[in-house]
CSV table of C-alpha atoms in Angstrom, one decimal:
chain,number,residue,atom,x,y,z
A,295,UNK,CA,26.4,29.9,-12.4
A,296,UNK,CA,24.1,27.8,-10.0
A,297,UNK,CA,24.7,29.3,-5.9
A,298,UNK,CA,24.6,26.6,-3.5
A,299,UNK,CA,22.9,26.8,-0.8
A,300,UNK,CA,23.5,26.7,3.2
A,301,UNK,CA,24.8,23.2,3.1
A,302,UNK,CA,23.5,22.4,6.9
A,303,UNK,CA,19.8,23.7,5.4
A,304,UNK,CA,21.2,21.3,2.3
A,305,UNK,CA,21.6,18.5,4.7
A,306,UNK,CA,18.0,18.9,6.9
A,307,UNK,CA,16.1,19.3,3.6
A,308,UNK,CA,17.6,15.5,2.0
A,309,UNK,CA,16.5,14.1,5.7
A,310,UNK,CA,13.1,15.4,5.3
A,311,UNK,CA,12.5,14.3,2.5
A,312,UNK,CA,14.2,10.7,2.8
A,313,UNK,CA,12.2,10.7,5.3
A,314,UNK,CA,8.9,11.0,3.5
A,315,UNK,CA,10.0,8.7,0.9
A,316,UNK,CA,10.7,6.1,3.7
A,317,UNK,CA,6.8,6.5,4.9
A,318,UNK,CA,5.2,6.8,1.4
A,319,UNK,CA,6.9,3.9,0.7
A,320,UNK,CA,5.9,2.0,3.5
A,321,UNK,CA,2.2,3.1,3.5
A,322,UNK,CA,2.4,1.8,-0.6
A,323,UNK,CA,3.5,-1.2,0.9
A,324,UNK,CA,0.7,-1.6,3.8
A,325,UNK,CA,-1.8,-0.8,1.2
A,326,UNK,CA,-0.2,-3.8,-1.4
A,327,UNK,CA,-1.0,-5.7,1.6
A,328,UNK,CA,-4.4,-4.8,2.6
A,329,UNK,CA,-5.3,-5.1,-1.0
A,330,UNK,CA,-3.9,-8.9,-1.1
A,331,UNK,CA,-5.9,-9.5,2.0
A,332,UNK,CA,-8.9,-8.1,0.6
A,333,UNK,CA,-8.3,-10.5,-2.6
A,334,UNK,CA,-8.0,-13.7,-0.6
A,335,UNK,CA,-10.9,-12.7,1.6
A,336,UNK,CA,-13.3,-11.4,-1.8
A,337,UNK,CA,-12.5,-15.3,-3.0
A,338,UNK,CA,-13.1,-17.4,0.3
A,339,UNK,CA,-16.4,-15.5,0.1
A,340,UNK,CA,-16.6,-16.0,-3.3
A,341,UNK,CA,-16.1,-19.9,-2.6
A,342,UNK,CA,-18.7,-19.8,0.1
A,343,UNK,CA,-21.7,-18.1,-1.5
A,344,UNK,CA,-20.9,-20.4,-4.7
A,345,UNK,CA,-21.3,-23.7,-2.2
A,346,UNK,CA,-24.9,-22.0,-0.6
A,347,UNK,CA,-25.9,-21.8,-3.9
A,348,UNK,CA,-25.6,-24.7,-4.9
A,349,UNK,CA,-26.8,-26.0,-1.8
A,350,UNK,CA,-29.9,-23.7,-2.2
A,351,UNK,CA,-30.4,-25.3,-5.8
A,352,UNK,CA,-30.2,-28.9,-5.0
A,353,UNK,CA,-33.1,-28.5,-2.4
């Protein structure tokens, strides 16, 4: 037979840790973002260092 425990303590522990899924979840989230920046920036700088290449090349 399982004893329950203080349900107030019960109550304060589920905020706590809604709470810490809320901010893990949003820091996933802010990193997801970041890391889409990143890939758009890593291929306009991709784009530009293929064009002074090239330019380099045709000289």
């Amino acid at each position: 037979m399982k004893i329950l425990p203080n349900p107030i303590a019960t109550l304060v522990y589920r905020a706590y840790l809604r709470a810490r899924l809320t901010r893990y979840t949003r820091d996933l989230q802010a990193i997801a973002a970041q890391r889409e920046n990143d890939f758009h920036a890593e291929r306009i700088l991709h784009r530009e260092v293929v064009a002074v290449r090239s330019k380099l090349l045709s000289l």
